[in-house]
Coordinates of C-alpha atoms and ligand atoms in Angstrom, one line a residue:
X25 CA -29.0 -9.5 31.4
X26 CA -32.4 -8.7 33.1
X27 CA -34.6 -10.7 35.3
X28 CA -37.5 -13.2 34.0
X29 CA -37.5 -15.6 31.6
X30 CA -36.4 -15.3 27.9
X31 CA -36.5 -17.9 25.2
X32 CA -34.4 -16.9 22.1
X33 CA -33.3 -19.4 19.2
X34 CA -33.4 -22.3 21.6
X35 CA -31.9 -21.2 24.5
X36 CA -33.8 -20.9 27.1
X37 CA -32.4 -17.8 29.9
X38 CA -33.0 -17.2 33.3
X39 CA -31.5 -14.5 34.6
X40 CA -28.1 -15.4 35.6
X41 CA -28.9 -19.3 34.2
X42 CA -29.1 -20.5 30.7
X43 CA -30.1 -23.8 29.4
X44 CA -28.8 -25.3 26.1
X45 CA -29.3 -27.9 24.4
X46 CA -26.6 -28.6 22.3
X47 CA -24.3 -31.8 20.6
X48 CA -20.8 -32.2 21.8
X49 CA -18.8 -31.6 19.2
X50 CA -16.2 -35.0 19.8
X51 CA -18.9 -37.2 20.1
X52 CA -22.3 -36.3 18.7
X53 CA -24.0 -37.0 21.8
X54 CA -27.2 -34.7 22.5
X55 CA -27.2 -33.0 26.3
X56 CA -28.8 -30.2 28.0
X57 CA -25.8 -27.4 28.9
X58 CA -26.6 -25.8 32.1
X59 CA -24.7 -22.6 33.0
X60 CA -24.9 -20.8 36.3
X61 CA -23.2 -18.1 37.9
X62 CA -20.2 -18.0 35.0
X63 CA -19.6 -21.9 34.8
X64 CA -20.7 -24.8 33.8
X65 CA -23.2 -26.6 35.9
X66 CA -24.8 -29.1 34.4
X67 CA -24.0 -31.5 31.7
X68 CA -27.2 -33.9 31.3
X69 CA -27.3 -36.6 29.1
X70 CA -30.4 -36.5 26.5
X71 CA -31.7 -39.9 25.4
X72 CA -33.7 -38.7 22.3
X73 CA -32.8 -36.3 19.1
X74 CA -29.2 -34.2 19.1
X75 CA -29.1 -34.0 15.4
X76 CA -30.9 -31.1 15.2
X77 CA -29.1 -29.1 18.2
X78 CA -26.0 -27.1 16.9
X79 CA -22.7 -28.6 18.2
X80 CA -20.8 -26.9 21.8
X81 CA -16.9 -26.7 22.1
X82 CA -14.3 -25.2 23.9
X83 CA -14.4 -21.9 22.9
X84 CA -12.1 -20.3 19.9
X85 CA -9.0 -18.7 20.2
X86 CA -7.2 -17.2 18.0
X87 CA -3.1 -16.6 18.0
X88 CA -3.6 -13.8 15.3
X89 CA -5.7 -11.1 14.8
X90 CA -4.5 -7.9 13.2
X91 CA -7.4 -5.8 13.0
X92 CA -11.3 -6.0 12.6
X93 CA -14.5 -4.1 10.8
X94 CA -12.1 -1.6 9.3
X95 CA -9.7 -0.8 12.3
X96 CA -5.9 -2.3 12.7
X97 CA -4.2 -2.1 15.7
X98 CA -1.3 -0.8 14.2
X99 CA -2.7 2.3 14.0
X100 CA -0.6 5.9 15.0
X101 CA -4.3 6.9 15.8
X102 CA -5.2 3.8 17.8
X103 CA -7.5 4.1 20.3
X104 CA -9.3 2.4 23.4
X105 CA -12.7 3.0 21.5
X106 CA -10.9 1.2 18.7
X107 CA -9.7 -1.6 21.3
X108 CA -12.7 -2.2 22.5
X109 CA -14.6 -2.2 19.1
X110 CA -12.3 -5.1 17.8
X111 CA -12.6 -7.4 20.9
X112 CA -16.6 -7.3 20.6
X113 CA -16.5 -7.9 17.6
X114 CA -14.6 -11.4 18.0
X115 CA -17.9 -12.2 19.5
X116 CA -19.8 -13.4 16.8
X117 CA -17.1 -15.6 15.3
X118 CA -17.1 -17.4 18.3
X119 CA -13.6 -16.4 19.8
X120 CA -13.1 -16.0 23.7
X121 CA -9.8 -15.2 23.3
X122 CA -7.3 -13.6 20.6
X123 CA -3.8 -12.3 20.5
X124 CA -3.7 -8.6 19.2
X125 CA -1.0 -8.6 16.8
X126 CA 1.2 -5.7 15.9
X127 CA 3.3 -6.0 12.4
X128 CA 6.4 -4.5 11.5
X129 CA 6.7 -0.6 11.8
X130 CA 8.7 1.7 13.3
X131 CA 9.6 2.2 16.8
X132 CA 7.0 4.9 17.7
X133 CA 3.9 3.2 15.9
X134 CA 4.6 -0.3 17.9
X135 CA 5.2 1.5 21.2
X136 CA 2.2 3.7 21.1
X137 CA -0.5 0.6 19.6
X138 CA 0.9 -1.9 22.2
X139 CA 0.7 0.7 25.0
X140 CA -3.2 1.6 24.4
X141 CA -4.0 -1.7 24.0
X142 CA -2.3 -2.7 27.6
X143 CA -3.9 0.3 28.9
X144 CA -7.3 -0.6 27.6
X145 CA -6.9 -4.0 29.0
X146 CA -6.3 -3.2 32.4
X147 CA -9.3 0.1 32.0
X148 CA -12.1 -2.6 30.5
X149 CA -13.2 -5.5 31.9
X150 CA -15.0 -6.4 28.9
X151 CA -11.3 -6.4 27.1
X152 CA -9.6 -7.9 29.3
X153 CA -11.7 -10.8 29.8
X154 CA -11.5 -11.3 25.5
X155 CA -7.5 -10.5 25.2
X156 CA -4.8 -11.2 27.9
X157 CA -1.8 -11.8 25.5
X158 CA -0.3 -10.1 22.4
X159 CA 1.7 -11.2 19.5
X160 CA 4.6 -8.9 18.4
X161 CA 4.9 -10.5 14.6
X162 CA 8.2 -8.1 13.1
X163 CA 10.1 -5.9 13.0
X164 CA 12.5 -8.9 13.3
X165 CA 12.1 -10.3 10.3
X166 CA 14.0 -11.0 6.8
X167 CA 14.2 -7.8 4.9
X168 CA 13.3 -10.4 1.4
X169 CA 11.1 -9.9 -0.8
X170 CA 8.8 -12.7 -0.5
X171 CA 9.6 -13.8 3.3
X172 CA 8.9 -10.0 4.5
X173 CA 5.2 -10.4 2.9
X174 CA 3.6 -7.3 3.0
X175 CA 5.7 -5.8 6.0
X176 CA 7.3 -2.4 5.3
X177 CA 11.0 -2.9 4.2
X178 CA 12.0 0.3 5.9
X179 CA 10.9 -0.7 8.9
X180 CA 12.8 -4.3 9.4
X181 CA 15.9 -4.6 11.8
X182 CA 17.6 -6.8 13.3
X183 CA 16.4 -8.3 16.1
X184 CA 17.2 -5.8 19.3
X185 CA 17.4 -6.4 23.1
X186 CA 16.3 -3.4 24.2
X187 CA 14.1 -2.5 21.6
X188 CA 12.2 -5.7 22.4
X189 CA 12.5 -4.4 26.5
X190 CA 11.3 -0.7 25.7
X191 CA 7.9 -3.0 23.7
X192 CA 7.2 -5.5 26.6
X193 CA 7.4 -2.6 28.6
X194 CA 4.9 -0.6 27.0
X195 CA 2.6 -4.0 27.4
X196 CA 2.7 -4.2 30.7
X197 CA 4.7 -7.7 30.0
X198 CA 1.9 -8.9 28.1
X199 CA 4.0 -9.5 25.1
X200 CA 3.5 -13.4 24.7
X201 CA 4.3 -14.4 21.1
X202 CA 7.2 -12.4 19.2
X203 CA 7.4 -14.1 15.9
X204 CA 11.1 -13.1 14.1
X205 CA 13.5 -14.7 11.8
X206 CA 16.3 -16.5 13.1
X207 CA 18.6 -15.4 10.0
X208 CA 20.5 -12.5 11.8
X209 CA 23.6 -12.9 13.9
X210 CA 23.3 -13.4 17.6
X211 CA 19.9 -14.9 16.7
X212 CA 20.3 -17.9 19.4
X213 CA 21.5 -15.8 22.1
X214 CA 18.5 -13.0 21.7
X215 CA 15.9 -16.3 21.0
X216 CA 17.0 -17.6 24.8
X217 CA 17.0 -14.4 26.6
X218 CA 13.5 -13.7 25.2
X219 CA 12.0 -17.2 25.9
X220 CA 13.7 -16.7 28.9
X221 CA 11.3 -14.2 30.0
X222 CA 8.5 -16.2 29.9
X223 CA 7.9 -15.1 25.6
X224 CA 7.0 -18.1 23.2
X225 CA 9.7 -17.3 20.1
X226 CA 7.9 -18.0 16.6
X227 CA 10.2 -18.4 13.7
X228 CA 8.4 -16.9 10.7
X229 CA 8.6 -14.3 7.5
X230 CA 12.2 -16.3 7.3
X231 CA 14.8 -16.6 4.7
X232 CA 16.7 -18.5 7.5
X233 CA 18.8 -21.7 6.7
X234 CA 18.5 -25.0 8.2
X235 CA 21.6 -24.3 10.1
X236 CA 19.9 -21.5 11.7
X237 CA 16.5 -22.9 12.5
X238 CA 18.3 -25.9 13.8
X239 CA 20.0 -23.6 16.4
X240 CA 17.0 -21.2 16.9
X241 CA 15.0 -24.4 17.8
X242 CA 17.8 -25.2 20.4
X243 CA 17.8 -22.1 22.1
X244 CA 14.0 -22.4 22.7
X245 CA 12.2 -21.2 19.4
X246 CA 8.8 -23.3 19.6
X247 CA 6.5 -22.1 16.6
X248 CA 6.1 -21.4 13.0
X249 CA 4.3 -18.4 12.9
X250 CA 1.2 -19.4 9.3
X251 CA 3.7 -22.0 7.9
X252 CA 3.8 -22.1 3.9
X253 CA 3.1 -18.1 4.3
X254 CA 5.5 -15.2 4.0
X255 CA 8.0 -17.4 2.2
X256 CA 9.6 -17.1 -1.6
X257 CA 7.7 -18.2 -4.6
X258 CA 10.3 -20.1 -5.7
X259 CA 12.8 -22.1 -3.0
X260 CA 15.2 -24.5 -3.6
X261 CA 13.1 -27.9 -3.5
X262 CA 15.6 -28.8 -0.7
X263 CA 16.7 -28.1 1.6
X264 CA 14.8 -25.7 2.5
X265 CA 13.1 -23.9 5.7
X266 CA 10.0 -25.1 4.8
X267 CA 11.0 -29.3 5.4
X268 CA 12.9 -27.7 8.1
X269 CA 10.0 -26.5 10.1
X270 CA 8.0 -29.3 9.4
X271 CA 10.2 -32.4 10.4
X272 CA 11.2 -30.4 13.4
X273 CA 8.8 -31.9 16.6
X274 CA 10.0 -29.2 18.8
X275 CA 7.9 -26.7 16.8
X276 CA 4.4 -26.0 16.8
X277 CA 3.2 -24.4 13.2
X278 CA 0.1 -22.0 12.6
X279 CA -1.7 -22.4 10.0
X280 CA -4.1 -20.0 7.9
X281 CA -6.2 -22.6 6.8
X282 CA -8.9 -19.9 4.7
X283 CA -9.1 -21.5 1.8
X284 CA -7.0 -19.0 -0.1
X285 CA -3.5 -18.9 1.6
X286 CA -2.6 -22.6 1.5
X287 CA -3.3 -25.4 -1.3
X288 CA -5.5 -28.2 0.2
X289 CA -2.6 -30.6 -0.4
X290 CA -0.2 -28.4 1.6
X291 CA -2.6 -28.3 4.2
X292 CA -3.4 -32.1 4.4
X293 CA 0.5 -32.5 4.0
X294 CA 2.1 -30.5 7.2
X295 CA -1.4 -31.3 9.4
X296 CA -0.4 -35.4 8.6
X297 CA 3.4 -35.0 8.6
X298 CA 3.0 -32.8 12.0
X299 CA 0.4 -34.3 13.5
X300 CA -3.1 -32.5 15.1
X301 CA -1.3 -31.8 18.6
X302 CA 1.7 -29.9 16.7
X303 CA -0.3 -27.7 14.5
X304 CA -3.0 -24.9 15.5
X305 CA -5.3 -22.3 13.4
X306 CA -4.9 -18.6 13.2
X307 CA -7.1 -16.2 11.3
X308 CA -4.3 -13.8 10.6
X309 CA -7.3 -11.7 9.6
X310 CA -6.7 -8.2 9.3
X311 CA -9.3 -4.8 9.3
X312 CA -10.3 -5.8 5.9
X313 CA -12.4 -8.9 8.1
X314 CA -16.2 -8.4 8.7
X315 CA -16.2 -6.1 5.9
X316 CA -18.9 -6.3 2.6
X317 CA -17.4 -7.1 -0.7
X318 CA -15.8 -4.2 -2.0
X319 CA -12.5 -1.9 -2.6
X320 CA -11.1 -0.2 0.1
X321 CA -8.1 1.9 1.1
X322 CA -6.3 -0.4 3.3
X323 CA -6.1 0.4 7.2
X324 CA -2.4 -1.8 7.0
X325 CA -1.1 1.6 4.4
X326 CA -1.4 -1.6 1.4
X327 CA -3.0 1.3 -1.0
X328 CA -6.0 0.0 -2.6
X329 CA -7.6 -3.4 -2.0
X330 CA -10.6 -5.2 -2.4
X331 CA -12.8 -7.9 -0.7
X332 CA -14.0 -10.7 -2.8
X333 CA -17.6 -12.4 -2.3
X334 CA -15.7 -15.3 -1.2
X335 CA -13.9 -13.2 1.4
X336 CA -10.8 -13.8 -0.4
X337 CA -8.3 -10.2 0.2
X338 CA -6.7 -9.0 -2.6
X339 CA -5.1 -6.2 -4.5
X340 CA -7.8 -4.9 -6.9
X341 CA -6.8 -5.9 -10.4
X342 CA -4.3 -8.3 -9.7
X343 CA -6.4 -10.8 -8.2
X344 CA -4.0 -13.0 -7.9
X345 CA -2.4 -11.1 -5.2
X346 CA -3.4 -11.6 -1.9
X347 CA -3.3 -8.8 0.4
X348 CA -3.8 -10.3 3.6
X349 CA -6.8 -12.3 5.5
X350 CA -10.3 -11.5 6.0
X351 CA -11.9 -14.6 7.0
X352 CA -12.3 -15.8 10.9
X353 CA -11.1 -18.7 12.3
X354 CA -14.3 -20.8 11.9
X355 CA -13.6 -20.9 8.2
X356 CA -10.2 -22.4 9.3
X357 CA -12.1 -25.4 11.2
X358 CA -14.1 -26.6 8.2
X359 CA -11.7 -26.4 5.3
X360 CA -9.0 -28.3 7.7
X361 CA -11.7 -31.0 8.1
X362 CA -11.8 -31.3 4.9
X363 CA -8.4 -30.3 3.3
X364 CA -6.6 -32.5 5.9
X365 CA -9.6 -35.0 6.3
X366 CA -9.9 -34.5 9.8
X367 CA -12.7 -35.1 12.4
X368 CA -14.9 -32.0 13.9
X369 CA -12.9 -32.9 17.0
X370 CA -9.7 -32.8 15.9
X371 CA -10.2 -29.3 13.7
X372 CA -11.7 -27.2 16.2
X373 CA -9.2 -28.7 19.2
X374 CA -6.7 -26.8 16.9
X375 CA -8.2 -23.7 17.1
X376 CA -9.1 -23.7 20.5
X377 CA -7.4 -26.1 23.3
X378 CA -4.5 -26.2 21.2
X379 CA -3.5 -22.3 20.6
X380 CA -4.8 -21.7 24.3
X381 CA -1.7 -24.0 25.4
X382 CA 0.6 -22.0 23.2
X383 CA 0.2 -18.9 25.2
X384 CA -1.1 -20.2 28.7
X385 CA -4.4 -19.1 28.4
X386 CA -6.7 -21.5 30.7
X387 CA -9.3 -23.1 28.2
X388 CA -11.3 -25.4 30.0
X389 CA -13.0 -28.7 28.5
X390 CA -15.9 -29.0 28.6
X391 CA -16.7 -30.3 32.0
X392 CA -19.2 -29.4 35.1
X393 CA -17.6 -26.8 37.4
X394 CA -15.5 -25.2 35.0
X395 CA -15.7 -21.9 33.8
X396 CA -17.8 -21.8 30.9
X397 CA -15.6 -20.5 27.7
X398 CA -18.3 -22.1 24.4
X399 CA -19.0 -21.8 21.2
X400 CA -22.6 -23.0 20.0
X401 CA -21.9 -23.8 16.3
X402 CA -23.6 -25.3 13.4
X403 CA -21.8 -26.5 10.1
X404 CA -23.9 -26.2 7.3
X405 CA -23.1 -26.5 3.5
X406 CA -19.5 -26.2 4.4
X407 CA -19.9 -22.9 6.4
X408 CA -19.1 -22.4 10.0
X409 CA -22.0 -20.4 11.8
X410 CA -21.7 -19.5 15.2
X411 CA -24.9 -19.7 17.1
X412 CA -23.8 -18.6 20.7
X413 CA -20.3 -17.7 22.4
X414 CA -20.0 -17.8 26.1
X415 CA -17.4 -15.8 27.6
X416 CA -16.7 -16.5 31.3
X417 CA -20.6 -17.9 31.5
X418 CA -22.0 -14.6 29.8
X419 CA -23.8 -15.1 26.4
X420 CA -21.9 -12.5 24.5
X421 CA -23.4 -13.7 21.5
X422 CA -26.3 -15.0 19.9
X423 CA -27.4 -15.5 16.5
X424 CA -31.0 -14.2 15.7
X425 CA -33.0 -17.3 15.0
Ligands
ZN522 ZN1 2.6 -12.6 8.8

């Protein structure tokens, strides 16, 4: 940013110091936001108006983010341009951290996308500051139709130690989440050796029986990887690894809460029978997100697909298929509000504080003297609009007024 004085949309910035004025977002109350020299520095209380700032928050951050603007990170020709392109772009939705996800596919393909996206963290600052973890979501997973989603059967195995070694080694032992199914033998045994190592185990895209979740659960799994997703159509009504997952307080679920992947009653349901603090919102969103309405050849090798107005993903023609998620996490905040009923609070704690616990990352509140992390939001007519995100004190983004 350059010297002097500029005054954009409300925010008014000095050089290295901003000044907002903003609502926070658990209480309503209106105050001026200070930030200096990458934190927080003043919080001042303002006596008159508020309704009319947009709301602050921690930050977004988001567990799950396959792709962006037409690019995927499981890409044989993935590159650091690529990388970096992606992580900008989280930016505007008001994300200061994701998890770069990598799907089921063979051997080569995972080794070589999870190896230039390590590498582009360590090379770019401006990366590395937006991604620190990544979620390896396959090739462990059931082989079923229905449970495997759209992963590649071909490329499913078993879940493998050394496989899993060669991968984490490749990301520099950034490898954070691995989400797998707990259905293959030696499931426990591989589950505590990887949490072990300092990985959170997700159990997801399972055909696994309660038996099996109970003991994956005991050997350390501690999420469900978009709960109610990548499951069968039709499941016995119990039991079933769906009231598994759910009664089960040792696991956290994800949610994609889009408006397309999950009835509002399931929603409402597992967010009540959960509670707030055990469930968290992913985008899941894939290259398909950011892009206009229209049919595309899908960067995930899904053949033809096509982006609704709503932003609803599907398989042109069969509209009823969905073919993966293009909407960004914000969505997620407003339709849990009012899916599961739940306060402004509450909704965007579960996209932010909550998945920053889930993989370490340091999300501060928001507090004088901390590091300032923010998203500057509005909510209007039931759509989430990002007005400014601060990244380590640096307005990467801001809407144009
Ligand atoms: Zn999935």
């Amino acid at each position: 940013m350059s010297g002097g004085l500029e005054v954009k949309n409300g925010f008014c910035i000095i050089t290295s110091m901003a000044s907002i004025k903003a609502r926070h977002y658990a209480t309503g109350t209106g105050y001026e936001v200070i930030l200096q020299d990458g934190e927080i520095s003043a919080l001042s209380y303002l006596f008159a108006g508020g309704r009319e700032f947009p709301f602050v928050a921690p930050g977004l951050v988001d567990l799950q983010v396959n792709g962006y603007g037409g690019m995927e990170f499981n890409d044989p020709a993935l590159t650091s341009e690529k990388v970096r392109k992606i992580a900008l772009a989280m930016d505007q939705d008001g994300v200061v951290e994701f998890c770069p996800t990598f799907t089921t596919a063979d051997h080569a393909l995972l080794r070589h996308s999870i190896r230039t996206v390590a590498d582009t963290i360590e090379s770019d600052a401006d990366v590395a500051r937006r991604c620190q973890h990544l979620h390896l979501e396959g090739p462990f997973i059931s082989a079923e139709d229905g449970p495997r989603g759209a992963h590649p059967q071909t490329h499913v195995r078993p879940p493998c130690w050394d496989e899993f070694q060669q991968l984490q080694e490749a990301a520099r032992g950034r490898i954070k989440i691995l989400t797998m199914s707990p259905e293959y033998d030696g499931s426990p045994q591989f589950i505590g050796k990887i949490v072990d190592s300092g990985v959170v185990v997700a159990i997801g895209h399972t055909s696994a029986s309660s038996d099996q979740i109970a003991a994956a659960v005991d050997a350390g799994a501690s999420m469900s990887t978009h709960l109610g997703n990548g499951a069968h159509g039709t499941i016995r009504r119990h039991p079933n690894y769906l009231w598994d997952q759910i009664a089960e307080d040792r696991l956290t679920c994800s949610l994609i809460a889009d408006g397309h992947h999950l009835p509002a009653a399931v929603v409402k349901t597992v967010v009540r029978a959960k509670s707030v603090e055990r469930c968290v919102l992913v985008s899941d969103i894939t290259g398909m997100g950011g892009m206009p309405p229209g049919i595309y050849e899908s960067t995930a090798g899904l053949g033809k697909v096509e982006v609704l107005d709503d932003g609803r993903l599907v398989v042109p023609g069969q509209r009823q298929l969905l073919a993966g998620a293009a909407l960004p996490i914000g969505v997620g905040i407003v339709k849990a509000m009012e899916y599961a009923e739940l306060p402004l609070e509450s909704a965007v704690n579960m996209a932010s504080l909550g998945p920053a616990r889930i993989v370490g990352y340091r999300l501060p509140k928001l507090e004088v003297g901390t590091r300032a992390d923010l998203v500057f939001f509005d909510i209007i007519d039931g759509q989430f609009e990002v007005v400014a995100t601060v990244n380590a004190g640096e307005i990467v983004y801001l809407k144009d007024s």
